[in-house]
mmCIF file of C-alpha atoms and ligand atoms in Angstrom:
data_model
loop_
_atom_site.group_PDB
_atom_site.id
_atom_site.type_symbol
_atom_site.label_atom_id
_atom_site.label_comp_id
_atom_site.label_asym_id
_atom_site.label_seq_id
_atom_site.Cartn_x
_atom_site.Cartn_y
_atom_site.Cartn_z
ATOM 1 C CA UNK A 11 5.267 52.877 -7.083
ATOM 2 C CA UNK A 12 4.360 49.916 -4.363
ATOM 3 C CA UNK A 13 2.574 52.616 -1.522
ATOM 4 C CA UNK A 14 -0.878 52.080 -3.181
ATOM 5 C CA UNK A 15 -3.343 50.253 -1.501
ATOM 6 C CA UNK A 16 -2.473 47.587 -3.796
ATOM 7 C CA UNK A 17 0.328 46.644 -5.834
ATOM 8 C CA UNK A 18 -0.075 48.003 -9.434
ATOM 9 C CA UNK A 19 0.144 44.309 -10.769
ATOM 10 C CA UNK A 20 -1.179 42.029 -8.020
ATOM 11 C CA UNK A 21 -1.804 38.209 -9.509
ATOM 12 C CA UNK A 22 -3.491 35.763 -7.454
ATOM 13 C CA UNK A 23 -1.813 32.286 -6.487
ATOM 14 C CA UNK A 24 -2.415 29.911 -9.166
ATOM 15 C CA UNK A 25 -4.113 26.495 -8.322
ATOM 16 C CA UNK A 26 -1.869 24.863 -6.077
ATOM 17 C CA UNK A 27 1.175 27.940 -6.110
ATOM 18 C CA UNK A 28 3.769 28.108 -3.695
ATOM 19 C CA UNK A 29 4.603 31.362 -2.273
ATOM 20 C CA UNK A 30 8.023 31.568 -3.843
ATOM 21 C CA UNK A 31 6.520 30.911 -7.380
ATOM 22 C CA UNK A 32 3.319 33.854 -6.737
ATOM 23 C CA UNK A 33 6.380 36.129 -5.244
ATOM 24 C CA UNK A 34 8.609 35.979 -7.830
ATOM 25 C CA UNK A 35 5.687 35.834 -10.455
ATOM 26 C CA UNK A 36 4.373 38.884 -8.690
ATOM 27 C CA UNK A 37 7.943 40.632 -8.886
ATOM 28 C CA UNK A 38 8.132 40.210 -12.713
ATOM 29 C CA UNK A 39 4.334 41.640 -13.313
ATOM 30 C CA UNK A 40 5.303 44.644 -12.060
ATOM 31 C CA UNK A 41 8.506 44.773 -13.770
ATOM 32 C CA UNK A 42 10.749 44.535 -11.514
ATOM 33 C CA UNK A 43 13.658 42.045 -10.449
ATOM 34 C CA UNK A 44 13.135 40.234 -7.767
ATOM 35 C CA UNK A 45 15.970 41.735 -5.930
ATOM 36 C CA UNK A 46 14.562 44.848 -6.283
ATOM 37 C CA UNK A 47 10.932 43.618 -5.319
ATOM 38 C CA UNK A 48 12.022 42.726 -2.151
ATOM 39 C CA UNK A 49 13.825 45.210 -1.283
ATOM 40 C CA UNK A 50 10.399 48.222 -1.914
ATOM 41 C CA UNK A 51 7.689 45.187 -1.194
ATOM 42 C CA UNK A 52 9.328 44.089 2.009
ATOM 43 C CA UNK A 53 11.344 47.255 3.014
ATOM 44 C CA UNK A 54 14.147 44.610 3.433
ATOM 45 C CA UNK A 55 17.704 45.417 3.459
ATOM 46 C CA UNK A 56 18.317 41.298 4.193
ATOM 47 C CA UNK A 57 18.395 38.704 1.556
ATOM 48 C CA UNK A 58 14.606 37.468 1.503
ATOM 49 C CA UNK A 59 16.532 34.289 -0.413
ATOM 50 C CA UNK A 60 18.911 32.809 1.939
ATOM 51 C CA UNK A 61 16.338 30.487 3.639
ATOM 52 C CA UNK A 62 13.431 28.096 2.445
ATOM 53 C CA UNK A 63 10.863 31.189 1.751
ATOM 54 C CA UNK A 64 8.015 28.468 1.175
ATOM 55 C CA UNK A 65 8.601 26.966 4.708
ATOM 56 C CA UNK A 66 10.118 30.153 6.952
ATOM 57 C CA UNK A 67 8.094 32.890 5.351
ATOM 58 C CA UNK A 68 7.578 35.494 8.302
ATOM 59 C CA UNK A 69 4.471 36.566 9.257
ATOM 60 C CA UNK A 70 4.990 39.999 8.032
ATOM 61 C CA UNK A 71 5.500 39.212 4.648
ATOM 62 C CA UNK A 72 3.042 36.882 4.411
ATOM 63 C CA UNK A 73 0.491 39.918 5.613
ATOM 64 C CA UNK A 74 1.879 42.250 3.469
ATOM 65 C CA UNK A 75 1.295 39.753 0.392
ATOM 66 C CA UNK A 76 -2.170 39.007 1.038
ATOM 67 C CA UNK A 77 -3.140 43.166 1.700
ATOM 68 C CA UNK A 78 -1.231 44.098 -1.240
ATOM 69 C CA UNK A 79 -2.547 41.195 -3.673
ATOM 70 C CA UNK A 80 -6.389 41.545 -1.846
ATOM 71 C CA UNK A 81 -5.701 37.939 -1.474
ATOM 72 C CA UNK A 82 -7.401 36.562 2.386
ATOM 73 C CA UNK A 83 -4.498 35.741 4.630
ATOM 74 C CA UNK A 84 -5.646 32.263 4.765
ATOM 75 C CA UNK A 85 -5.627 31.721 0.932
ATOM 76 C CA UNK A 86 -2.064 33.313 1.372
ATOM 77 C CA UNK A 87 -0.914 30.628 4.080
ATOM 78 C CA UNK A 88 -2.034 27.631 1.632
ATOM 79 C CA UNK A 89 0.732 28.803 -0.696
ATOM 80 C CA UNK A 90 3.495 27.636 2.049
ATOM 81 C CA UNK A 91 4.274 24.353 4.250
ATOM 82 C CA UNK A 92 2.225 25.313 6.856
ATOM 83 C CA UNK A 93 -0.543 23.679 4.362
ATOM 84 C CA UNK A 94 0.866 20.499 5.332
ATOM 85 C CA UNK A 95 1.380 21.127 9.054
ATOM 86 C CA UNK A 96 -1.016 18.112 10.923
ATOM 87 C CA UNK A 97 -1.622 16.219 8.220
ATOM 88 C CA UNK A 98 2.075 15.461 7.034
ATOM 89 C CA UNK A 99 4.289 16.765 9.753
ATOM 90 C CA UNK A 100 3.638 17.801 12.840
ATOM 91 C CA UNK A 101 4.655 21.644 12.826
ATOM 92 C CA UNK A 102 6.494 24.093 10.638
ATOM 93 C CA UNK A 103 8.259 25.484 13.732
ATOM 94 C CA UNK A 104 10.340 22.569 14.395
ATOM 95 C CA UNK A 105 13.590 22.623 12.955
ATOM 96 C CA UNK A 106 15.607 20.387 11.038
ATOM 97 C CA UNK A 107 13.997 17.692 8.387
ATOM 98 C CA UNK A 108 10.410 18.184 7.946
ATOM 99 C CA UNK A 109 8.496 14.691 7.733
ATOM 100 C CA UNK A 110 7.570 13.892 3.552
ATOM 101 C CA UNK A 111 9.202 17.433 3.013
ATOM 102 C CA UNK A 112 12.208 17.470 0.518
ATOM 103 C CA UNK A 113 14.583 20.108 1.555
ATOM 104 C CA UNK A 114 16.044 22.963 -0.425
ATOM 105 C CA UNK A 115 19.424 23.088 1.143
ATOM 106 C CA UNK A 116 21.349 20.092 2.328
ATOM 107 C CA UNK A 117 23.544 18.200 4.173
ATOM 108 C CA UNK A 118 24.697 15.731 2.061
ATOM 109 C CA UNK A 119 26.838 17.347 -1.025
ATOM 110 C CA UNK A 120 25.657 14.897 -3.349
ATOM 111 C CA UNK A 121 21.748 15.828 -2.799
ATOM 112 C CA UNK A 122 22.625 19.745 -2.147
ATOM 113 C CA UNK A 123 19.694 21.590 -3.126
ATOM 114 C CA UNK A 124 17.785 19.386 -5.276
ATOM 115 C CA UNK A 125 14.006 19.794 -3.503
ATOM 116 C CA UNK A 126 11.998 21.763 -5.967
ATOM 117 C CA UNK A 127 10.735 19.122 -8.141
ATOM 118 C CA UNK A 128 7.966 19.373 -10.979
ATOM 119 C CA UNK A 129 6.426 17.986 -13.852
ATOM 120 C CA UNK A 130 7.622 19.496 -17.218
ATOM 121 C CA UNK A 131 4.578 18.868 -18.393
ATOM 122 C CA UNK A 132 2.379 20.944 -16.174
ATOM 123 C CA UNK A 133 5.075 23.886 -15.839
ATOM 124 C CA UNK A 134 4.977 23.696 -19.829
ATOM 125 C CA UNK A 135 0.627 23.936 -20.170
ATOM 126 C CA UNK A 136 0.193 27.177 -18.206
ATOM 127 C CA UNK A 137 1.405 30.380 -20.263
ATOM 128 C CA UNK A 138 2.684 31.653 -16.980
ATOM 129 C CA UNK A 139 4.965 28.954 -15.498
ATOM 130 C CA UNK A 140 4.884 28.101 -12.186
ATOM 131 C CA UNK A 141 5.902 26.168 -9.512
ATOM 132 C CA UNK A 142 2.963 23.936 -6.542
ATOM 133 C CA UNK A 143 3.358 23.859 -3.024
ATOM 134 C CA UNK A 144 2.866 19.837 -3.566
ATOM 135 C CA UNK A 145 5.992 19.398 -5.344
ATOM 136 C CA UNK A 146 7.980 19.903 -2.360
ATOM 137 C CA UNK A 147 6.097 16.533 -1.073
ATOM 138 C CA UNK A 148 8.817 13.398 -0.993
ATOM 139 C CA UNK A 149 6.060 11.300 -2.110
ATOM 140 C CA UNK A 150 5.146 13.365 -5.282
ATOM 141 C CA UNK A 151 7.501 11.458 -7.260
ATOM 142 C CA UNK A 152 5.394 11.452 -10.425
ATOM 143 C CA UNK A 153 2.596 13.777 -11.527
ATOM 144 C CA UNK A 154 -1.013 11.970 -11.227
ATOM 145 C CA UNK A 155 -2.204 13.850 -14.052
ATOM 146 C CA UNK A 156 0.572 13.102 -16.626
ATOM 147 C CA UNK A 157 1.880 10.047 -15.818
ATOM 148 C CA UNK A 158 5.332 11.033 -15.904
ATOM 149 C CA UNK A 159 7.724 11.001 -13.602
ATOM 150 C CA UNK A 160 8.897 14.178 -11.946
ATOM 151 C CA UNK A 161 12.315 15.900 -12.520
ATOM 152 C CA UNK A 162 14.353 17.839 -9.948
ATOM 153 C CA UNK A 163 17.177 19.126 -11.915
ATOM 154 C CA UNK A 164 17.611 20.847 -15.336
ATOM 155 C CA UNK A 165 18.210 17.910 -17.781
ATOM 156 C CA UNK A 166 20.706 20.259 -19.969
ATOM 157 C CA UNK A 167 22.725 21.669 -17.368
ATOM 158 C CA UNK A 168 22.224 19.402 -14.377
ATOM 159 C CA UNK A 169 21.351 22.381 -11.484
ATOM 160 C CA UNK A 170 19.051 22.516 -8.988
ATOM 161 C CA UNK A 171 15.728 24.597 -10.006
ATOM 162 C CA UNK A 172 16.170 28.149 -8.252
ATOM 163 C CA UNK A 173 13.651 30.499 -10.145
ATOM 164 C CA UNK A 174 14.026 33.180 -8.011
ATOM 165 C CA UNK A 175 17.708 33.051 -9.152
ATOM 166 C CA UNK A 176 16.758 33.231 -12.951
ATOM 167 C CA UNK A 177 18.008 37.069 -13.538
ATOM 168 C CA UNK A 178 20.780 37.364 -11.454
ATOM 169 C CA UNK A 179 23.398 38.920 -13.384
ATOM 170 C CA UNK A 180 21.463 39.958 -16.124
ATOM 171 C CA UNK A 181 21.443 43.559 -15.869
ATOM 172 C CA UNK A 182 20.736 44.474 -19.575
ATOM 173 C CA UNK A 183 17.308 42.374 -19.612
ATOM 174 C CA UNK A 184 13.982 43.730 -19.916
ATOM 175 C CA UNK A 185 11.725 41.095 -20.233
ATOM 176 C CA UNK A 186 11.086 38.858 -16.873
ATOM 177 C CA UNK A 187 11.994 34.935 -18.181
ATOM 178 C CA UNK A 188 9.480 32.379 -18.436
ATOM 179 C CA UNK A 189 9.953 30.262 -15.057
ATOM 180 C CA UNK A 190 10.372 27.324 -17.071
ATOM 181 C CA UNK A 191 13.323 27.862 -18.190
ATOM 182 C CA UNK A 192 16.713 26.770 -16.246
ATOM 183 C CA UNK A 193 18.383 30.361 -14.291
ATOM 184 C CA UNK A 194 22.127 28.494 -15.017
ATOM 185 C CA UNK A 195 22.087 27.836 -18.640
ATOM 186 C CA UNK A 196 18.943 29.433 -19.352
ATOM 187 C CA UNK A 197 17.652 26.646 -21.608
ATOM 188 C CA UNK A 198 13.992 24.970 -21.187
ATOM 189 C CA UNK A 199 12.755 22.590 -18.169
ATOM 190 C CA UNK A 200 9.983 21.558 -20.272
ATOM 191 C CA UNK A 201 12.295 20.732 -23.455
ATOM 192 C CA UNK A 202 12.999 16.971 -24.006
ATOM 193 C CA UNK A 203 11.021 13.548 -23.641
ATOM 194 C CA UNK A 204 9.573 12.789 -20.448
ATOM 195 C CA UNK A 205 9.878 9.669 -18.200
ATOM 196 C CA UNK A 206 6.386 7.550 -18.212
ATOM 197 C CA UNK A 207 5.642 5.965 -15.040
ATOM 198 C CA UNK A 208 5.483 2.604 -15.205
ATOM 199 C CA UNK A 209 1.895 0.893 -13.335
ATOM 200 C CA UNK A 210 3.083 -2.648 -12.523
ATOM 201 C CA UNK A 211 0.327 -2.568 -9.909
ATOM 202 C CA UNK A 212 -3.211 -0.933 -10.602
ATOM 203 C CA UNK A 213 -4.039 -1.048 -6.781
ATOM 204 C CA UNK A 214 -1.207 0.667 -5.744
ATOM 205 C CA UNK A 215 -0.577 2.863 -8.502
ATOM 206 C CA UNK A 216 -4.248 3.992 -7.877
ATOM 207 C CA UNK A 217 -4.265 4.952 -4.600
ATOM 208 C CA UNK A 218 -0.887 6.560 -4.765
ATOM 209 C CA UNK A 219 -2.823 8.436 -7.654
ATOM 210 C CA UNK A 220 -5.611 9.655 -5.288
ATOM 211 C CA UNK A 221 -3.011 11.001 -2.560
ATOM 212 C CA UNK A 222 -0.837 13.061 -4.839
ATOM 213 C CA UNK A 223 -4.445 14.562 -6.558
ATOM 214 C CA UNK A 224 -5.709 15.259 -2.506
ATOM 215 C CA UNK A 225 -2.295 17.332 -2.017
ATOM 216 C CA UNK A 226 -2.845 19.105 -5.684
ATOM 217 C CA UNK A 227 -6.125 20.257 -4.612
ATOM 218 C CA UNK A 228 -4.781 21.484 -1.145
ATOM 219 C CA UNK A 229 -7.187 18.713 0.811
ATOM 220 C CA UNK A 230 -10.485 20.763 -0.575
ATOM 221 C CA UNK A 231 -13.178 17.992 -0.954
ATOM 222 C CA UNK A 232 -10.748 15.517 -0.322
ATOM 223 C CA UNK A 233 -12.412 14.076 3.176
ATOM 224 C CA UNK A 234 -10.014 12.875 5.517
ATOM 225 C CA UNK A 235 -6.616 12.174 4.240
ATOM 226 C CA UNK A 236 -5.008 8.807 7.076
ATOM 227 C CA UNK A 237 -1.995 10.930 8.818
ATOM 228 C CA UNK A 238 -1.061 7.693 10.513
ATOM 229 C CA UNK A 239 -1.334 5.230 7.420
ATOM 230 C CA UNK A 240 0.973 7.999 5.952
ATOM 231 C CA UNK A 241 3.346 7.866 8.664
ATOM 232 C CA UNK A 242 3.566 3.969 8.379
ATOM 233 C CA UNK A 243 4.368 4.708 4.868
ATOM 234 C CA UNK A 244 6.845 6.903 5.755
ATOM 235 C CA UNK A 245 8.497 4.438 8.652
ATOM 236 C CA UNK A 246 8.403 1.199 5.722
ATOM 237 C CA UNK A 247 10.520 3.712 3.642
ATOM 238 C CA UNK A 248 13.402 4.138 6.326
ATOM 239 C CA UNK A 249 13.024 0.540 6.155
ATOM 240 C CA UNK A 250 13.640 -0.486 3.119
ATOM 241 C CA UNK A 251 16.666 2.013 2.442
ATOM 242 C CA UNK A 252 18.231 0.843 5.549
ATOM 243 C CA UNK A 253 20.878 -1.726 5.166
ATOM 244 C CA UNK A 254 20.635 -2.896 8.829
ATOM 245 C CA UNK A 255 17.316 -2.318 9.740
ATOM 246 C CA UNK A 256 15.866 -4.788 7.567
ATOM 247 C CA UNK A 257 19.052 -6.389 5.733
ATOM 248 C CA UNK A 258 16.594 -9.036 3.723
ATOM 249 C CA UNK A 259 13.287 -7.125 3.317
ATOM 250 C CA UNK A 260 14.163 -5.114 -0.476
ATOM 251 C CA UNK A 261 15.458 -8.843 -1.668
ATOM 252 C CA UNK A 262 11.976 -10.404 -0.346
ATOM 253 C CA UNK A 263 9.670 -7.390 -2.016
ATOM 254 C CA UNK A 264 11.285 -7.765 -5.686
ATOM 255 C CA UNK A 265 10.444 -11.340 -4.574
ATOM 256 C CA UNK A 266 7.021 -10.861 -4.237
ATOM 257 C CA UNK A 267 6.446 -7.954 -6.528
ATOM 258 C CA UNK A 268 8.779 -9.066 -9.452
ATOM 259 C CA UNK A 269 10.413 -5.326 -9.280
ATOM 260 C CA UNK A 270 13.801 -5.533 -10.326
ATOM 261 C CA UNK A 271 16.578 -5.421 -7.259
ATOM 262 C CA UNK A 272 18.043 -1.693 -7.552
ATOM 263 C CA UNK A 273 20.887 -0.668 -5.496
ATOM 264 C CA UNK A 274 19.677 1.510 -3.004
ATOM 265 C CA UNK A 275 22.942 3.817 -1.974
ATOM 266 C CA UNK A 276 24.176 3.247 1.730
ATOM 267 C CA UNK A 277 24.050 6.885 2.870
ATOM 268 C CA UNK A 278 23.150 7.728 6.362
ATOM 269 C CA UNK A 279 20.185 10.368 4.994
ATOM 270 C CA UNK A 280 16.972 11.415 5.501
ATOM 271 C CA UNK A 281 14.291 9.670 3.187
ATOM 272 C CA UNK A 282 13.457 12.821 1.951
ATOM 273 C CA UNK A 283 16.944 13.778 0.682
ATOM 274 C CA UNK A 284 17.632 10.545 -1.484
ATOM 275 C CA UNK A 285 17.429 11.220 -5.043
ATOM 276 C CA UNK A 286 14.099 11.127 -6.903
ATOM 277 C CA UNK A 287 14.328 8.062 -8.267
ATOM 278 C CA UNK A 288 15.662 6.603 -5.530
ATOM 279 C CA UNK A 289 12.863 7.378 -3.975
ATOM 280 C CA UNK A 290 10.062 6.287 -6.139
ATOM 281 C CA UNK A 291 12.022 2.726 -6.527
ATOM 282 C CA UNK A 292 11.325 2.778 -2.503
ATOM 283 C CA UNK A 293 7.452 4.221 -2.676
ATOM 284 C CA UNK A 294 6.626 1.278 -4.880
ATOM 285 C CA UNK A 295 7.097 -1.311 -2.664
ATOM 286 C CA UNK A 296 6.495 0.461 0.189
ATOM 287 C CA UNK A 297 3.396 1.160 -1.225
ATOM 288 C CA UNK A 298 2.545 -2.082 -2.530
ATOM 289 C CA UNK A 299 3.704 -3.482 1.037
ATOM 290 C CA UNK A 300 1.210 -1.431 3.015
ATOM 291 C CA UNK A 301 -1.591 -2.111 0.463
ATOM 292 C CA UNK A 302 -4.346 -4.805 1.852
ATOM 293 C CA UNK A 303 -2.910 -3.751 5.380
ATOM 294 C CA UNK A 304 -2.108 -5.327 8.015
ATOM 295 C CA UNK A 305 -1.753 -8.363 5.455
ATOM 296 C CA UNK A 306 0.892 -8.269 4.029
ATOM 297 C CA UNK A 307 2.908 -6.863 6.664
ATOM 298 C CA UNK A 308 2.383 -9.470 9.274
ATOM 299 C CA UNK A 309 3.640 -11.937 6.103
ATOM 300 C CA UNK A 310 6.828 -9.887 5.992
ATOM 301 C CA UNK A 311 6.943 -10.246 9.628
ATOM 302 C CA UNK A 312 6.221 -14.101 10.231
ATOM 303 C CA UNK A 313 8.928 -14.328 7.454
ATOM 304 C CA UNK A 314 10.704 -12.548 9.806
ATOM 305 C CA UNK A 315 11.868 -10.066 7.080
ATOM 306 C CA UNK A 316 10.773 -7.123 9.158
ATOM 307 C CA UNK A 317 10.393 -6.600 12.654
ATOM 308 C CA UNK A 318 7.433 -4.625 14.544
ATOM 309 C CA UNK A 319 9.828 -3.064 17.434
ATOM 310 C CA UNK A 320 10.909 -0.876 14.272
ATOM 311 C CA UNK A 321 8.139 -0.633 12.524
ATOM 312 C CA UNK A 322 5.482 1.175 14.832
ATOM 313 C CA UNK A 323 8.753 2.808 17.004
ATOM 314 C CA UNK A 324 6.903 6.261 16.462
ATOM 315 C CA UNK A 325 3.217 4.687 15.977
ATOM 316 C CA UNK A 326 2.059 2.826 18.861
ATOM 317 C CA UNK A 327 -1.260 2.967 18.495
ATOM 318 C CA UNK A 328 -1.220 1.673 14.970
ATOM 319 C CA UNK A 329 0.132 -1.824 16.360
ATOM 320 C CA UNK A 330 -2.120 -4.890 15.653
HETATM 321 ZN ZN1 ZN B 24 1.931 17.102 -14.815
HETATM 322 ZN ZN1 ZN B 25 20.477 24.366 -17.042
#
């Protein structure tokens, strides 16, 4: 029923789709469980599942999806990581944490699995469901287009979003589920009031804006997005979270910024496993710390609330 040239059903990505999301949507248009899908697609007698599909996709499948959909093989490889490889991170091939990537599985318990993030809103406009690449970006803590903050859990149940996981067990159903709704409980992602982002800042808001739009369009007509300003970001972040790096520089931003003093927890994690709002606390003033640059941040550092030796440890060359 798969042999043919292509695959009877054979849907293209969707503007901004990760792999997992066109696989699993793929799966259900030609009625069949993902299991199953796998196992005639991919002749694979091991569990496609068990590992971050959107970031260690082998090559083979990736062929096999863009022969069998008549999608190119480079549209294909925009639906993974490897879209972000050079301008985010370095390389997919590394292992361990992936710079601005949140990851699917963890090793903190209390973060375990929470990495798929999206905006209710967006998952809820398109009659078939689905899930962008970008969300997986630590930054994307809001989407630009709704103003709302993103969610990474299902507000009803409280689990991780795992779509591919959303018939397991249901043996007796016909119809493939809507990806917006929750595989534990099986209620909606997209049901209940979302979280408007607050813009205490214009500036900063607005170029945060323009980044997350650059990653939904995949960096087509986007010019040059600054890998280095983005890793400066990304080393203010560590920063601010850490309790000995920089013991005074949170109290001195709510200072200057008038942002309320949050507890940021003392856990010895990555930036990109803290939890979502965690995180955009953290992006704000980060943000609004790098803004007008070098500026402010040779302020912060006459006021000896941050210190350069940390700050440009891993970018030299961006040292005034
Ligand atoms: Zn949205
Ligand atoms: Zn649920």
């Amino acid at each position: 029923m798969l042999s043919g040239k292509l695959w009877p059903a054979h849907p293209h990505p969707l503007p901004g789709e990760c792999l997992s999301s066109w696989m699993v949507r793929t799966a259900h248009h030609n009625g069949l469980k993902v299991q199953s899908f796998g196992h005639f697609a991919f002749n694979k007698r091991y569990e496609l599942w068990n590992r971050d599909i959107d970031r260690l996709a082998p090559e083979s499948l990736l062929e096999q999806m863009s022969v069998k959909t008549g999608v190119t093989l480079k549209e294909t490889k925009k639906t993974t990581l490897s879209l972000f490889e050079g301008r985010l991170f370095e390389s997919t091939s590394l292992s361990g944490q992936l710079r601005w990537i949140t990851p699917l599985k963890l090793y903190h318990r209390i973060y375990a699995g929470f990495g798929m993030q999206y905006c209710p809103l967006c998952l809820a406009e398109s009659t078939d469901a689905y899930y962008r690449i970008a969300w997986r970006v630590a930054f994307y803590t809001f989407c630009p287009k709704h103003l709302i903050l993103m969610e990474d859990r299902c507000r009803h149940c409280g689990m991780a979003v795992a779509f591919h996981r959303i018939e397991l067990g249901k043996y007796h159903q016909l119809d493939a589920p809507d990806l917006a709704v929750c595989w534990k409980c099986g209620l909606s992602l997209t049901d209940f009031t979302p979280t408007p982002v607050s813009i205490w800042h214009q500036n900063v808001h607005r170029r945060w804006k323009w980044k997350l739009a650059v990653l939904d369009r995949g960096f087509v007509n986007s010019g040059q997005i600054k890998t280095q300003r983005l890793n400066l970001l990304h080393q203010l972040c560590r920063i601010i979270a850490s309790h000995s790096l920089a013991p005074d520089l949170q109290q001195y931003l709510c200072e200057k910024t008038d942002m309320p003093f949050q507890h940021i927890s003392d856990v010895k994690v990555a930036f990109e496993q803290r939890s979502l709002s965690e995180r955009h606390y953290i992006l704000e003033l980060a943000w609004w710390l790098i803004e007008k640059y070098p500026r402010k941040i040779i302020e912060a550092i006459k006021c000896n609330k941050l210190r350069p030796h940390y700050l440009y440890k891993d970018i030299p060359s961006l040292r005034f």
